[in-house]
Tab-separated table of C-alpha atoms in Angstrom:
chain	number	residue	atom	x	y	z
A	141	GLU	CA	-64.547	72.523	81.511
A	142	THR	CA	-64.205	75.962	79.972
A	143	GLY	CA	-66.849	78.552	80.683
A	144	VAL	CA	-68.383	81.141	78.395
A	145	THR	CA	-65.821	83.369	76.706
A	146	GLN	CA	-66.576	86.648	74.960
A	147	SER	CA	-64.508	88.847	72.685
A	148	PRO	CA	-63.484	91.561	72.575
A	149	THR	CA	-63.630	92.696	76.191
A	150	HIS	CA	-63.848	96.373	75.309
A	151	LEU	CA	-64.738	98.196	72.121
A	152	ILE	CA	-65.179	101.813	71.072
A	153	LYS	CA	-67.211	102.591	67.940
A	154	THR	CA	-68.540	105.698	66.245
A	155	ARG	CA	-72.253	106.355	65.849
A	156	GLY	CA	-73.522	104.823	62.596
A	157	GLN	CA	-70.887	102.087	62.460
A	158	GLN	CA	-71.494	98.361	62.694
A	159	VAL	CA	-70.112	95.983	65.331
A	160	THR	CA	-69.792	92.218	65.781
A	161	LEU	CA	-69.424	90.644	69.197
A	162	ARG	CA	-68.435	87.008	69.670
A	163	CYS	CA	-69.231	84.331	72.199
A	164	SER	CA	-68.001	80.787	72.751
A	165	SER	CA	-70.490	78.771	74.755
A	166	GLN	CA	-69.590	76.432	77.569
A	167	SER	CA	-68.769	72.884	76.498
A	168	GLY	CA	-71.932	70.807	76.173
A	169	HIS	CA	-74.232	73.835	75.935
A	170	ASN	CA	-76.385	74.162	72.807
A	171	THR	CA	-78.308	77.317	73.706
A	172	VAL	CA	-76.939	80.852	73.670
A	173	SER	CA	-78.702	84.008	74.810
A	174	TRP	CA	-77.598	87.622	74.547
A	175	TYR	CA	-78.377	90.352	77.057
A	176	GLN	CA	-77.748	94.100	77.102
A	177	GLN	CA	-76.881	95.680	80.445
A	178	ALA	CA	-76.971	99.462	80.543
A	179	LEU	CA	-75.042	101.186	83.301
A	180	GLY	CA	-76.763	100.770	86.648
A	181	GLN	CA	-79.495	98.507	85.257
A	182	GLY	CA	-80.294	94.824	85.138
A	183	PRO	CA	-79.615	92.871	81.953
A	184	GLN	CA	-82.275	92.972	79.225
A	185	PHE	CA	-82.923	89.985	76.956
A	186	ILE	CA	-82.002	90.551	73.294
A	187	PHE	CA	-82.496	87.092	71.744
A	188	GLN	CA	-81.781	83.398	72.126
A	189	TYR	CA	-80.383	80.807	69.732
A	190	TYR	CA	-80.976	77.086	69.983
A	191	ARG	CA	-79.223	74.737	67.569
A	192	GLU	CA	-78.517	77.569	65.113
A	193	GLU	CA	-82.098	78.895	65.031
A	194	GLU	CA	-83.384	82.062	66.689
A	195	ASN	CA	-85.681	80.982	69.493
A	196	GLY	CA	-87.173	84.189	70.786
A	197	ARG	CA	-86.416	87.858	70.773
A	198	GLY	CA	-86.794	90.708	73.230
A	199	ASN	CA	-87.841	94.267	72.534
A	200	PHE	CA	-84.875	95.216	70.352
A	201	PRO	CA	-84.980	96.623	66.785
A	202	PRO	CA	-84.000	94.551	63.722
A	203	ARG	CA	-80.584	96.233	63.546
A	204	PHE	CA	-79.699	93.825	66.360
A	205	SER	CA	-79.117	90.460	64.720
A	206	GLY	CA	-77.317	87.261	65.535
A	207	LEU	CA	-75.986	83.938	64.414
A	208	GLN	CA	-75.220	80.619	66.007
A	209	PHE	CA	-72.710	78.268	64.441
A	210	PRO	CA	-72.602	74.441	64.332
A	211	ASN	CA	-70.172	74.428	67.280
A	212	TYR	CA	-72.796	76.511	69.182
A	213	SER	CA	-70.639	79.633	69.334
A	214	SER	CA	-72.513	82.813	68.508
A	215	GLU	CA	-72.235	86.349	67.168
A	216	LEU	CA	-74.211	89.472	67.949
A	217	ASN	CA	-74.262	92.087	65.217
A	218	VAL	CA	-75.465	95.636	65.668
A	219	ASN	CA	-75.869	97.917	62.659
A	220	ALA	CA	-76.197	101.700	62.559
A	221	LEU	CA	-74.914	102.129	66.096
A	222	GLU	CA	-76.572	104.719	68.311
A	223	LEU	CA	-75.232	106.372	71.447
A	224	ASP	CA	-77.807	104.467	73.543
A	225	ASP	CA	-76.266	101.180	72.393
A	226	SER	CA	-73.398	101.851	74.782
A	227	ALA	CA	-73.649	99.039	77.319
A	228	LEU	CA	-72.201	95.786	78.585
A	229	TYR	CA	-73.258	92.942	76.287
A	230	LEU	CA	-73.495	89.596	78.011
A	231	CYS	CA	-73.624	86.188	76.423
A	232	ALA	CA	-75.099	83.282	78.366
A	233	SER	CA	-75.170	79.605	77.500
A	234	SER	CA	-77.141	76.664	78.823
A	235	PRO	CA	-77.531	72.954	78.062
A	236	GLY	CA	-81.091	73.481	76.809
A	237	MET	CA	-83.783	76.034	76.148
A	238	THR	CA	-85.497	75.882	79.507
A	239	SER	CA	-84.765	78.768	81.823
A	240	ASN	CA	-84.603	76.342	84.770
A	241	TYR	CA	-80.917	75.854	84.087
A	242	GLY	CA	-80.201	79.467	84.988
A	243	TYR	CA	-77.548	79.985	82.313
A	244	THR	CA	-73.783	80.520	82.559
A	245	PHE	CA	-72.701	84.049	81.727
A	246	GLY	CA	-69.532	85.336	80.166
A	247	SER	CA	-67.702	88.408	81.440
A	248	GLY	CA	-69.192	90.561	78.721
A	249	THR	CA	-68.104	93.031	76.063
A	250	ARG	CA	-68.153	96.690	77.067
A	251	LEU	CA	-69.270	98.666	74.010
A	252	THR	CA	-68.899	102.433	73.955
A	253	VAL	CA	-70.468	104.388	71.099
A	254	VAL	CA	-69.170	107.925	70.612
B	12	GLY	CA	-96.397	90.363	82.271
B	13	ASN	CA	-93.271	89.140	84.003
B	14	SER	CA	-91.328	91.492	86.255
B	15	VAL	CA	-88.994	91.539	89.242
B	16	THR	CA	-88.763	94.220	91.889
B	17	GLN	CA	-85.757	94.469	94.186
B	18	MET	CA	-85.138	96.719	97.121
B	19	GLU	CA	-83.344	99.889	96.149
B	20	GLY	CA	-79.713	100.209	97.067
B	21	PRO	CA	-77.073	100.905	97.847
B	22	VAL	CA	-76.825	98.828	101.006
B	23	THR	CA	-73.851	99.403	103.310
B	24	LEU	CA	-73.110	96.993	106.156
B	25	SER	CA	-70.315	96.273	108.571
B	26	GLU	CA	-68.537	92.930	108.430
B	27	GLU	CA	-70.444	90.125	110.208
B	28	ALA	CA	-73.776	91.974	109.938
B	29	PHE	CA	-76.955	90.221	108.797
B	30	LEU	CA	-78.016	90.794	105.203
B	31	THR	CA	-81.468	90.811	103.652
B	32	ILE	CA	-82.171	91.934	100.106
B	33	ASN	CA	-85.859	91.859	99.264
B	34	CYS	CA	-87.156	90.578	95.938
B	35	THR	CA	-90.728	90.174	94.743
B	36	TYR	CA	-91.954	89.032	91.373
B	37	THR	CA	-94.930	89.044	89.047
B	38	ALA	CA	-95.237	86.148	86.660
B	39	THR	CA	-97.593	83.874	84.819
B	40	GLY	CA	-97.289	80.249	85.780
B	41	TYR	CA	-94.601	78.986	88.122
B	42	PRO	CA	-91.254	80.464	87.202
B	43	SER	CA	-87.851	79.430	88.453
B	44	LEU	CA	-86.161	82.078	90.589
B	45	PHE	CA	-82.506	83.047	90.740
B	46	TRP	CA	-80.023	85.273	92.480
B	47	TYR	CA	-77.007	86.380	90.475
B	48	VAL	CA	-73.990	88.310	91.727
B	49	GLN	CA	-71.833	90.708	89.722
B	50	TYR	CA	-68.418	91.717	91.026
B	51	PRO	CA	-66.870	94.954	89.730
B	52	GLY	CA	-65.875	94.703	86.079
B	53	GLU	CA	-67.176	91.171	85.682
B	54	GLY	CA	-70.159	89.311	84.258
B	55	LEU	CA	-72.898	87.594	86.223
B	56	GLN	CA	-72.373	84.542	88.394
B	57	LEU	CA	-75.247	82.332	89.467
B	58	LEU	CA	-75.403	82.461	93.253
B	59	LEU	CA	-78.423	80.244	93.934
B	60	LYS	CA	-81.721	79.146	92.465
B	61	ALA	CA	-85.069	77.574	93.323
B	62	THR	CA	-87.321	75.927	90.778
B	63	LYS	CA	-90.555	75.409	92.712
B	64	ALA	CA	-92.540	76.779	95.620
B	65	ASP	CA	-91.044	76.273	99.115
B	66	ASP	CA	-87.661	75.312	97.657
B	67	LYS	CA	-84.682	76.877	99.407
B	68	GLY	CA	-81.639	77.748	97.360
B	69	SER	CA	-78.332	78.112	99.175
B	70	ASN	CA	-74.692	78.748	98.359
B	71	LYS	CA	-71.678	80.304	100.119
B	72	GLY	CA	-73.761	81.106	103.209
B	73	PHE	CA	-76.483	82.847	101.190
B	74	GLU	CA	-80.054	81.528	101.254
B	75	ALA	CA	-83.367	82.350	99.607
B	76	THR	CA	-86.741	80.602	99.850
B	77	TYR	CA	-89.307	80.546	97.027
B	78	ARG	CA	-92.508	81.888	98.605
B	79	LYS	CA	-95.413	81.487	96.211
B	80	GLU	CA	-97.992	82.955	98.602
B	81	THR	CA	-96.067	86.247	98.883
B	82	THR	CA	-94.409	86.023	95.431
B	83	SER	CA	-91.060	86.656	97.059
B	84	PHE	CA	-87.504	85.335	96.971
B	85	HIS	CA	-85.569	87.357	99.543
B	86	LEU	CA	-81.810	86.872	99.780
B	87	GLU	CA	-80.282	86.445	103.250
B	88	LYS	CA	-76.885	85.870	104.782
B	89	GLY	CA	-76.180	85.623	108.471
B	90	SER	CA	-72.719	87.182	108.514
B	91	VAL	CA	-71.415	89.161	105.541
B	92	GLN	CA	-67.764	89.560	104.628
B	93	VAL	CA	-65.917	92.328	102.810
B	94	SER	CA	-65.565	89.945	99.855
B	95	ASP	CA	-69.381	89.876	99.504
B	96	SER	CA	-69.314	93.456	98.233
B	97	ALA	CA	-70.946	93.297	94.789
B	98	VAL	CA	-74.189	93.958	92.934
B	99	TYR	CA	-76.909	91.348	93.480
B	100	PHE	CA	-79.614	90.660	90.905
B	101	CYS	CA	-82.847	88.792	91.451
B	102	ALA	CA	-84.259	87.137	88.326
B	103	LEU	CA	-87.079	84.897	87.209
B	104	GLY	CA	-87.081	82.414	84.379
B	105	THR	CA	-90.054	82.716	82.065
B	106	GLN	CA	-91.885	79.546	81.177
B	107	GLY	CA	-92.927	78.236	77.801
B	108	GLY	CA	-92.126	79.509	74.342
B	109	SER	CA	-88.965	81.565	74.314
B	110	GLU	CA	-87.665	81.093	77.833
B	111	LYS	CA	-85.478	83.855	79.177
B	112	LEU	CA	-84.404	85.530	82.385
B	113	VAL	CA	-86.112	88.705	83.572
B	114	PHE	CA	-83.907	90.655	85.969
B	115	GLY	CA	-84.476	93.198	88.666
B	116	LYS	CA	-82.453	96.408	88.612
B	117	GLY	CA	-79.861	95.120	91.057
B	118	THR	CA	-78.845	96.031	94.597
B	119	LYS	CA	-75.333	97.217	95.313
B	120	LEU	CA	-73.906	95.875	98.562
B	121	THR	CA	-70.824	97.354	100.230
B	122	VAL	CA	-69.396	95.628	103.288
B	123	ASN	CA	-66.950	97.627	105.390
B	124	PRO	CA	-64.308	96.026	107.631
């Protein structure tokens, strides 16, 4: 079975621009979560999607938005990029909403905002 | 609220040494507990988990026991290898509503030959 794949692996954007990050969930997984990992820190929860609906959101502003598609793949969109948005963005999928599964993580997208 | 506290790193050990990385948590209810490992330049890999009190998670020689009375989930390994060098994250899974993982700040382990 394939795992979680994310694209692109690296990205450089200018402050004020918009970015879209993509994630393909593991086969059989209907739940996708996004996390932001700043350098030297643990990942922080951005939001979760379950069967195409947002199912919870962390402490991130509305310029962070997402989508989940019928095949359970997902996008993370960030508008009006700020320097502090520079981080590793991790996508995680699971076969259901419960955190007991522990989630399968992708390798992440490294976003640099200059 | 929910939070995880890990011992500060970095931790440097010689090959075959004993490893302990401390982790304590604060949570409502009875969360599941996890250890994830992150190798340089990579995402997170689930190392082990425990879903209820007194459960022991184990994988690749690593072990951790869910201690409800001390709200702890310390990671241990009897004999580390150079290939164990990585950053280790303790995490809890929140319960009810929007379930998510809450991570500690991570502990960097370096094992020297």
